[in-house]
Short mmCIF file of N, CA and C in Angstrom, two decimals:
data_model
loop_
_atom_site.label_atom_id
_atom_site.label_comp_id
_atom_site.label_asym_id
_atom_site.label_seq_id
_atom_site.Cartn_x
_atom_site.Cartn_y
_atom_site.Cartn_z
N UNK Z 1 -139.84 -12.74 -28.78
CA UNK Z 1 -140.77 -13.32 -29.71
C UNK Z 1 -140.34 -12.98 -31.12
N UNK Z 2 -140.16 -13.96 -31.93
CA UNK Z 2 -139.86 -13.60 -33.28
C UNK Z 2 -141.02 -13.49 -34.35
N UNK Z 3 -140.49 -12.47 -34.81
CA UNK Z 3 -141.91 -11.74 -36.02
C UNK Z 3 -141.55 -12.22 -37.30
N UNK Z 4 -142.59 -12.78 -37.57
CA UNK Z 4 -142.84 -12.61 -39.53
C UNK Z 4 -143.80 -12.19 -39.86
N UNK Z 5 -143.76 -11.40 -41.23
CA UNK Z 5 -145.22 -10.67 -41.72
C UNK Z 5 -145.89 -11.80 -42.41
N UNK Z 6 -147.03 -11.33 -41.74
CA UNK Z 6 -148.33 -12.11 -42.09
C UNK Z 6 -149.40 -11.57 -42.83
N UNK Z 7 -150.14 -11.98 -43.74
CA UNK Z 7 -150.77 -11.27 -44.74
C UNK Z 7 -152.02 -10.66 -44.59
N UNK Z 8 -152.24 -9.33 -44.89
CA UNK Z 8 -153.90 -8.88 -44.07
C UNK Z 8 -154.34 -8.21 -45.56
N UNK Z 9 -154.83 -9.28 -45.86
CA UNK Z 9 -155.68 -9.28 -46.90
C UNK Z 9 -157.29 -9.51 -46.87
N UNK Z 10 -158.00 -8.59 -46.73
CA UNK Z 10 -159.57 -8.66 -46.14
C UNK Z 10 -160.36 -9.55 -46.82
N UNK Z 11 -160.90 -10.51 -46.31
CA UNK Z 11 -162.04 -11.35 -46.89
C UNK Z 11 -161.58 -12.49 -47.92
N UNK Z 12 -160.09 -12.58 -47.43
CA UNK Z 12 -159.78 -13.85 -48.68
C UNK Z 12 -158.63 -14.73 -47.60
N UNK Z 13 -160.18 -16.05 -47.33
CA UNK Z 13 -158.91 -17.29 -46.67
C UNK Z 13 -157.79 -17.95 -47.00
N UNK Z 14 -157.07 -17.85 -46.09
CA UNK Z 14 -155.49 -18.39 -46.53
C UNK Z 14 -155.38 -19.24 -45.38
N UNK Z 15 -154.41 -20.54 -46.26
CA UNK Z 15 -154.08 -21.25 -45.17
C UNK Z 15 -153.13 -20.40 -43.65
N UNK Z 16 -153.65 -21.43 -42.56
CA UNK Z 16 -152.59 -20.62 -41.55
C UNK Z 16 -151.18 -20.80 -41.42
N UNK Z 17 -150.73 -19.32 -41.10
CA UNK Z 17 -149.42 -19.38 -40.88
C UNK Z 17 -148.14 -20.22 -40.57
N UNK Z 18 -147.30 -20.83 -41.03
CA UNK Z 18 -146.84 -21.57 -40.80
C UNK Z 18 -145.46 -21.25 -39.21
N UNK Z 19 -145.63 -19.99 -39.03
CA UNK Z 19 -144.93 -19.28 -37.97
C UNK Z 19 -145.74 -19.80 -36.81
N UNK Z 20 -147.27 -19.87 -37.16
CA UNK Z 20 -147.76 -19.55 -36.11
C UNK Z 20 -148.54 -20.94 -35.39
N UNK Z 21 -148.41 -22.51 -36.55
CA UNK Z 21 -148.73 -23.17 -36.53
C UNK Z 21 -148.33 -24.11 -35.21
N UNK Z 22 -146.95 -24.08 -34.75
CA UNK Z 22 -146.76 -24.24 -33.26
C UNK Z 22 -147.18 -24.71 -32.40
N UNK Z 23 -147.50 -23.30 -31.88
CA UNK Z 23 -148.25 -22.43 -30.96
C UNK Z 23 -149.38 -23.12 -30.79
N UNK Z 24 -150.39 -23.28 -32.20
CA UNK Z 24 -151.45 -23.22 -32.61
C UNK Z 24 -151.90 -25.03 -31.96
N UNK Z 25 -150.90 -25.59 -32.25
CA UNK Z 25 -150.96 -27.31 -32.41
C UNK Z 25 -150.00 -27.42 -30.79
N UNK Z 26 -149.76 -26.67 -29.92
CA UNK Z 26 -149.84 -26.87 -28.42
C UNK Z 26 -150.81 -26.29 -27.85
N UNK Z 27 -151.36 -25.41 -28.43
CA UNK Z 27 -152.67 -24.98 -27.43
C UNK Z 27 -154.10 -25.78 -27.21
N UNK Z 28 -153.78 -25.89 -29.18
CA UNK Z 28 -155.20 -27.05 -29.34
C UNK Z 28 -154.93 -28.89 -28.65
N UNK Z 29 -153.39 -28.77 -28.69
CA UNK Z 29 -153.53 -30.35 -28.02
C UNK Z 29 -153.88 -30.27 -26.29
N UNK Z 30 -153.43 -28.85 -26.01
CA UNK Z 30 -154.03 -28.71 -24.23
C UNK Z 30 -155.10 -28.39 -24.50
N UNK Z 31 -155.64 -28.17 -25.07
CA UNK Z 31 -157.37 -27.84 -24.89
C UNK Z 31 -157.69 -29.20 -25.17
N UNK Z 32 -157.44 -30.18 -26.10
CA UNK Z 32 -157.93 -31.55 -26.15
C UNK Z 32 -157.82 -32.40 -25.07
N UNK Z 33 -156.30 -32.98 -24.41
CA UNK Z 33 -156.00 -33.12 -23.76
C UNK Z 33 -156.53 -32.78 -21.70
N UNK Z 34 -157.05 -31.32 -22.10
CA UNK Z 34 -157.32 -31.08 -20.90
C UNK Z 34 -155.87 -30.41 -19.96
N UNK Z 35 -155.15 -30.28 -20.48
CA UNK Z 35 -153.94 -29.76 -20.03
C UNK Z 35 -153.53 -28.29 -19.40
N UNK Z 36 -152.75 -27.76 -18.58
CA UNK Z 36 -152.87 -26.55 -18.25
C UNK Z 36 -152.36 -25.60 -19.82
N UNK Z 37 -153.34 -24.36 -20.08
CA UNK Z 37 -152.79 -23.65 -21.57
C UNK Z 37 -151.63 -22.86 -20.83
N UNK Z 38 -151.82 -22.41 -19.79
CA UNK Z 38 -150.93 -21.12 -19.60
C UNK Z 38 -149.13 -22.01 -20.10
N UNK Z 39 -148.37 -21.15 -20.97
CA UNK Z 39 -147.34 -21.72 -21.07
C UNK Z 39 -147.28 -22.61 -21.99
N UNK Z 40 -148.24 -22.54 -22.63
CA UNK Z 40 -147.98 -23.95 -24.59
C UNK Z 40 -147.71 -22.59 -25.23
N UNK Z 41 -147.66 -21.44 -25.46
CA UNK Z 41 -147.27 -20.61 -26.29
C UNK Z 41 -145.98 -20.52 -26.66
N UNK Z 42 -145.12 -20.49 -27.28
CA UNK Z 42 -143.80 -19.88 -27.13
C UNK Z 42 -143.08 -18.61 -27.99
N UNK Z 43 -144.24 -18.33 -29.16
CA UNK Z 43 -143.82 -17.20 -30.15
C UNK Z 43 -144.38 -16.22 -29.97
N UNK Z 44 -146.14 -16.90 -29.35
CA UNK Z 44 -147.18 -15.90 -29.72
C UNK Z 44 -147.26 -15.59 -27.91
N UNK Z 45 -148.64 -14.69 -28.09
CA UNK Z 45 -148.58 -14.35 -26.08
C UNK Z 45 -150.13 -14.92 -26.25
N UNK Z 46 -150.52 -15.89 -25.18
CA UNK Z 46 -151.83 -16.22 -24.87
C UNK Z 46 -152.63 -15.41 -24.20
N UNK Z 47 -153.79 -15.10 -24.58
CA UNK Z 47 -154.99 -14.14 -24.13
C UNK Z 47 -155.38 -15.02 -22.73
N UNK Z 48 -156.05 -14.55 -21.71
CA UNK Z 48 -156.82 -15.51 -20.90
C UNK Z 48 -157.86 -15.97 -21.81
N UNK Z 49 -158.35 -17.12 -21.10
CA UNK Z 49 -160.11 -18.05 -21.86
C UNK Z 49 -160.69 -18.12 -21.09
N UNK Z 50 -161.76 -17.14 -20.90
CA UNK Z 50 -163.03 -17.49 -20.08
C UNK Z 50 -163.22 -18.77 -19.66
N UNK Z 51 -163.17 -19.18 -18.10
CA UNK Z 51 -163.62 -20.18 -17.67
C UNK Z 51 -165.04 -20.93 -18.19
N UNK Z 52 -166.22 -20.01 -18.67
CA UNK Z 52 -167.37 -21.17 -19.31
C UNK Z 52 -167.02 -21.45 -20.58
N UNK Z 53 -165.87 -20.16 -21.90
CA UNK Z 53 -165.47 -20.65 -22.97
C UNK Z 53 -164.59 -22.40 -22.73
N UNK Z 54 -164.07 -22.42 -21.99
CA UNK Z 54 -162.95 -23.54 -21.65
C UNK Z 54 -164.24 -24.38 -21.70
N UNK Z 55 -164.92 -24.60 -20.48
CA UNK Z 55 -166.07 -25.62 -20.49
C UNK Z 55 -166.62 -26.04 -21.27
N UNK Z 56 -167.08 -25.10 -22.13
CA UNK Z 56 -168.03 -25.48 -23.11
C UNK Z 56 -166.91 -26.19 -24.52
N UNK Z 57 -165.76 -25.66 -24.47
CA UNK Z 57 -164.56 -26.59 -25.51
C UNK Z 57 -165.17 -27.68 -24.99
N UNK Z 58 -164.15 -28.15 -23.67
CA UNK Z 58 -164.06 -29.54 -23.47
C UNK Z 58 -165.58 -30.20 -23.42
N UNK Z 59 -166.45 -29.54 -23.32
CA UNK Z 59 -167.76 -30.10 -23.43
C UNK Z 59 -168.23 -30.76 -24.84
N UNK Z 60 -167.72 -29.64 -25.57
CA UNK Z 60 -168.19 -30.32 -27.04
C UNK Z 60 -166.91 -30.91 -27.62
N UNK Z 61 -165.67 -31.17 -27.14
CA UNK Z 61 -164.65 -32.26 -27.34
C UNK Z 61 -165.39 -33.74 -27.21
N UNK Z 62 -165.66 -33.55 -25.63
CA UNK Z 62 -166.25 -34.63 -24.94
C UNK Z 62 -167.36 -35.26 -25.99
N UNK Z 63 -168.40 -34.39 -26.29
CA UNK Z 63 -169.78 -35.01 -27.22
C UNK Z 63 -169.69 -35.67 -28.25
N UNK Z 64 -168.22 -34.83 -29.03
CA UNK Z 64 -168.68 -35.36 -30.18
C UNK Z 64 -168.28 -36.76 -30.26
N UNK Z 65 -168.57 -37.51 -31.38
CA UNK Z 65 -169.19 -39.07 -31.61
C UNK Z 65 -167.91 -39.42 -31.76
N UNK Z 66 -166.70 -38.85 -33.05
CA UNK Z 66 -165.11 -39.68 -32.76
C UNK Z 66 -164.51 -39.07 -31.26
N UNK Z 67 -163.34 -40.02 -31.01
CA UNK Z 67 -162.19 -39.59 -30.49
C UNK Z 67 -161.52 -38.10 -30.68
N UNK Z 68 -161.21 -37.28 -30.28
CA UNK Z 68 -160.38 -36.19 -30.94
C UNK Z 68 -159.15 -36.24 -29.88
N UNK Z 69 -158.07 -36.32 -30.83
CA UNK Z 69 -156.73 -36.48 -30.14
C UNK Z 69 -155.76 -35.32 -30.88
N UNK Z 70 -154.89 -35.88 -30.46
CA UNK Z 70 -153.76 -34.64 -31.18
C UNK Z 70 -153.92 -34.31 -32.37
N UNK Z 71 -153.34 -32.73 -32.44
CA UNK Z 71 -153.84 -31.98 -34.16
C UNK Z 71 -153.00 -32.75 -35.03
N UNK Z 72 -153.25 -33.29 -35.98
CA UNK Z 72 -152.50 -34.37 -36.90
C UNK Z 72 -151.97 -33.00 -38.10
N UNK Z 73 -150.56 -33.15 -38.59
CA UNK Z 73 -150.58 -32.12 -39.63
C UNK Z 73 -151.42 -31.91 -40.83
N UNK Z 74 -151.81 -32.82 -40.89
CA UNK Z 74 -153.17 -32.74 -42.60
C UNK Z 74 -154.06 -31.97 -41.60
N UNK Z 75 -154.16 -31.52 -40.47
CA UNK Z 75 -155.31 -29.90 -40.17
C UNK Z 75 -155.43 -28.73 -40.98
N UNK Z 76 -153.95 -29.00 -41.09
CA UNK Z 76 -152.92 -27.84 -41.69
C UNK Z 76 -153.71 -27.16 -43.41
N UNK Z 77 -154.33 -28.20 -43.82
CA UNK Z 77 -154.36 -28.20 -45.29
C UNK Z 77 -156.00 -27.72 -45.04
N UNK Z 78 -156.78 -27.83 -44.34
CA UNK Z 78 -157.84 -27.30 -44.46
C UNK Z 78 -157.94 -26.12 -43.52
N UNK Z 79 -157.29 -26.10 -42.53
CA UNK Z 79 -157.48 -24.58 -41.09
C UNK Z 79 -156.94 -23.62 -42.04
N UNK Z 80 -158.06 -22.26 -41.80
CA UNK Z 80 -157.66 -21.25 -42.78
C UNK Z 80 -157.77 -19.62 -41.65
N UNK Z 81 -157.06 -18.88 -42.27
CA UNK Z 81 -157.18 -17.49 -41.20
C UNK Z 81 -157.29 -16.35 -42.17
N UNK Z 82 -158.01 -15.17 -41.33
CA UNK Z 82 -158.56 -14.22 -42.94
C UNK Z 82 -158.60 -12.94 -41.79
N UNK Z 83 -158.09 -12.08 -42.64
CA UNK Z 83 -158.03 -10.48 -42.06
C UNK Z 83 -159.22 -10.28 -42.00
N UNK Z 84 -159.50 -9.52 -40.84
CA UNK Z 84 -160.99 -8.15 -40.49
C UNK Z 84 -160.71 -7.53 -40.18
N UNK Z 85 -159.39 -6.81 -40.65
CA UNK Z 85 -158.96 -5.14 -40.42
C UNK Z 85 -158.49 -5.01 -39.20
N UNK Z 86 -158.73 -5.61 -38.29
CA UNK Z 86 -158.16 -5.17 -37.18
C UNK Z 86 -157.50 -6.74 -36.61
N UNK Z 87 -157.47 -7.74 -36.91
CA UNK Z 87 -157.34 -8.97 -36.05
C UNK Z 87 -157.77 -10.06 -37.63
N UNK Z 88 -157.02 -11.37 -36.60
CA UNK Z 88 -157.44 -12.45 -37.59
C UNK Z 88 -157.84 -13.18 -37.24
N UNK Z 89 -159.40 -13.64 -37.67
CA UNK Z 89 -159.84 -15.26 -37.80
C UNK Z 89 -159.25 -16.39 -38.24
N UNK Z 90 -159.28 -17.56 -37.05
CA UNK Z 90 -158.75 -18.51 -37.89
C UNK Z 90 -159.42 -19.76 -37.36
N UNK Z 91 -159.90 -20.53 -38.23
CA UNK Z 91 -160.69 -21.95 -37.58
C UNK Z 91 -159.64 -23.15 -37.72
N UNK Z 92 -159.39 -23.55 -36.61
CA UNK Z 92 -158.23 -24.74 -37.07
C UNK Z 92 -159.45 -25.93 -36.86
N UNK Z 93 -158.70 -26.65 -37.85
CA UNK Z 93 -159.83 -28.40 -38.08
C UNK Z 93 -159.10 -29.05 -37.03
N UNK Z 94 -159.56 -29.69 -35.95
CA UNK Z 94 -159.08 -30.52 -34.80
C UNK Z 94 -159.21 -31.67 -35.47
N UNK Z 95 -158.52 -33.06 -35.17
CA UNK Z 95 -157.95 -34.09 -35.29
C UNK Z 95 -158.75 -35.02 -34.54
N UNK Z 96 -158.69 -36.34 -35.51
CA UNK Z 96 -159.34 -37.85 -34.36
C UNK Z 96 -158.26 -38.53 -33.77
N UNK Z 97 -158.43 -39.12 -32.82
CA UNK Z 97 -157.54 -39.80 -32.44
C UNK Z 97 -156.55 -40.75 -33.48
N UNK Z 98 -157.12 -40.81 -34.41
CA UNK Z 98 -157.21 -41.65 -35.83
C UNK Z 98 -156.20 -41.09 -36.44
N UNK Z 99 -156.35 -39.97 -36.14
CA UNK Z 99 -155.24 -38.81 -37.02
C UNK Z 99 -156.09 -38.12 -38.33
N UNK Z 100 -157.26 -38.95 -38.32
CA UNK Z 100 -158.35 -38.00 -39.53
C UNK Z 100 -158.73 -36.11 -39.15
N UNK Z 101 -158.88 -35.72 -40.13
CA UNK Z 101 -159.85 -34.05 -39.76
C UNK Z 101 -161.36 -34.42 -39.10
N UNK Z 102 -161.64 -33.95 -38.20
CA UNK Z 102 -163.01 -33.88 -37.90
C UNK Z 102 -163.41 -32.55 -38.32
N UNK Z 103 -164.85 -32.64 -38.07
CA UNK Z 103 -165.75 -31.38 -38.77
C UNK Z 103 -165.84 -30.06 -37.66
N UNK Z 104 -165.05 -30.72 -36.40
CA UNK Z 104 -164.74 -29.63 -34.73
C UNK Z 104 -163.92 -28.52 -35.81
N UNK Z 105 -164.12 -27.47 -35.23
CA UNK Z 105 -163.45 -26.17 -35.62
C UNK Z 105 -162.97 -25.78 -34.17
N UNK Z 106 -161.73 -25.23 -33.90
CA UNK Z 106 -161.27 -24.28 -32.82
C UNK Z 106 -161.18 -22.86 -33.55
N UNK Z 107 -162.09 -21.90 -33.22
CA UNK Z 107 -162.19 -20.66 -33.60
C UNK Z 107 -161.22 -20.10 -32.87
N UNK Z 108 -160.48 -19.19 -33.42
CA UNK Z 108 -159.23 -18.07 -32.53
C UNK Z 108 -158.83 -16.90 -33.22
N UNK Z 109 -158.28 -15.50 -32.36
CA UNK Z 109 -158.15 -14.50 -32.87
C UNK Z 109 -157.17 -14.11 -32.82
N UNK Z 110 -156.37 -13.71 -33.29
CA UNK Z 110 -155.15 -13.49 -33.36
C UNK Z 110 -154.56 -11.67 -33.75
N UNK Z 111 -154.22 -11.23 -32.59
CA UNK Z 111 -154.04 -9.54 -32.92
C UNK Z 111 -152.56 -9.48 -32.99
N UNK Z 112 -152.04 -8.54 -33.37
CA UNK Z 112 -150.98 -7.46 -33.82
C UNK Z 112 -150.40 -6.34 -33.01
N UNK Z 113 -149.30 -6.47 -31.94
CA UNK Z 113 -149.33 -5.15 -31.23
C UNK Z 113 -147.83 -5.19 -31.15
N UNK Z 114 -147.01 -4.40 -31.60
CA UNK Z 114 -146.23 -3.74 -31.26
C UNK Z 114 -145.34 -4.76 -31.62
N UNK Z 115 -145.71 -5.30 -32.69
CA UNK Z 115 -144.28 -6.90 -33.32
C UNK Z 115 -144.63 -7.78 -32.60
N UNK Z 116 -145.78 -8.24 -31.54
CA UNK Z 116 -145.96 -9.29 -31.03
C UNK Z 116 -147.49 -9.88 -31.80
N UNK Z 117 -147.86 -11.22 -31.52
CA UNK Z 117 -148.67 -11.60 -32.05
C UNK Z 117 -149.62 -11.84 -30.62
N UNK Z 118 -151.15 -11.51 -30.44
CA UNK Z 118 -151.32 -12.72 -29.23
C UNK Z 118 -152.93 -13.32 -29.83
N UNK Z 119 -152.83 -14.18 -28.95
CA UNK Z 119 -153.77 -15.28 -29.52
C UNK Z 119 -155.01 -15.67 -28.44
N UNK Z 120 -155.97 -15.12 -29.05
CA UNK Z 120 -157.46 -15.13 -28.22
C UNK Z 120 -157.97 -16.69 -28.54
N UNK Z 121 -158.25 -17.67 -27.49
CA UNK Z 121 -158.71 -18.64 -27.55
C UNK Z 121 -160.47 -18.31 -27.97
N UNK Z 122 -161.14 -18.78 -28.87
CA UNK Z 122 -162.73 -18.93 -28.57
C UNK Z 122 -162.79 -20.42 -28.67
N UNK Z 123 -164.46 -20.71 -29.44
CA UNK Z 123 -165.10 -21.93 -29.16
C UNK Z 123 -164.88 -22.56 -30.25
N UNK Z 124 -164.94 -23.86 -29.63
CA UNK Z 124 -164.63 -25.31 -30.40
C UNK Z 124 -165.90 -25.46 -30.77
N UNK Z 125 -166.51 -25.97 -32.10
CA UNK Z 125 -167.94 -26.34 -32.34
C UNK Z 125 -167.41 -26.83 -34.00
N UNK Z 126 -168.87 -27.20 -34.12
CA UNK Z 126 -169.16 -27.70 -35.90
C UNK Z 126 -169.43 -26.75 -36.35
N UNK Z 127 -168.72 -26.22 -37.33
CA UNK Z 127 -169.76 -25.47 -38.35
C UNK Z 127 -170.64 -25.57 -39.01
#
């Protein structure tokens, strides 16, 4: 896995990583998609996702009113990630089929161990 330093600066959003953006835009297209996650990683290491977290994604994929299809790169310009001392928040803006930003957030955590990065899936919702 290849490392770059990433900035842990407490309480001030920055766009996300561009190391880590990837990763980020195969996991979220298998979570859209419905696809198996194990194995869209290739830099970072994937956390397991609670089987009702998974559900409740594709549940509120499913609801909402557009299409949501693949992460279009203009996500890029609004998904932001921010140090809490120990781990990082990051809400990526999911995509319409359209290729527009929707108002869906994929919440995820992202820890630090030993030069590796790994990446905690949470929930897809509106903010």
């Amino acid at each position: 896995m290849s490392r770059c330093p990433i900035e842990k600066t407490e309480g001030r959003e920055l766009p996300v990583p561009e190391a880590w953006r990837p990763d980020l835009k195969r996991l979220a297209d298998a979570l859209v998609f419905q696809s198996e996650l194990a194995g869209v990683c290739q830099q970072m290491v994937l956390d397991p996702i609670d089987t009702a977290d998974l559900d409740f994604n594709r549940k509120s994929i499913a609801a909402y009113p557009d299409t949501i299809g693949a992460l279009n790169a203009r996500a890029w310009l609004s998904s932001v990630y921010v140090w809490q001392g120990g781990h990082w928040d990051l809400l990526v803006d999911l995509s319409t089929a359209e290729g527009e930003t929707s108002d869906l957030v994929f919440h995820l955590k992202v820890r630090e161990r030993s030069a590796v990065y790994y990446v905690a899936p949470g929930l897809v919702y509106v903010p």
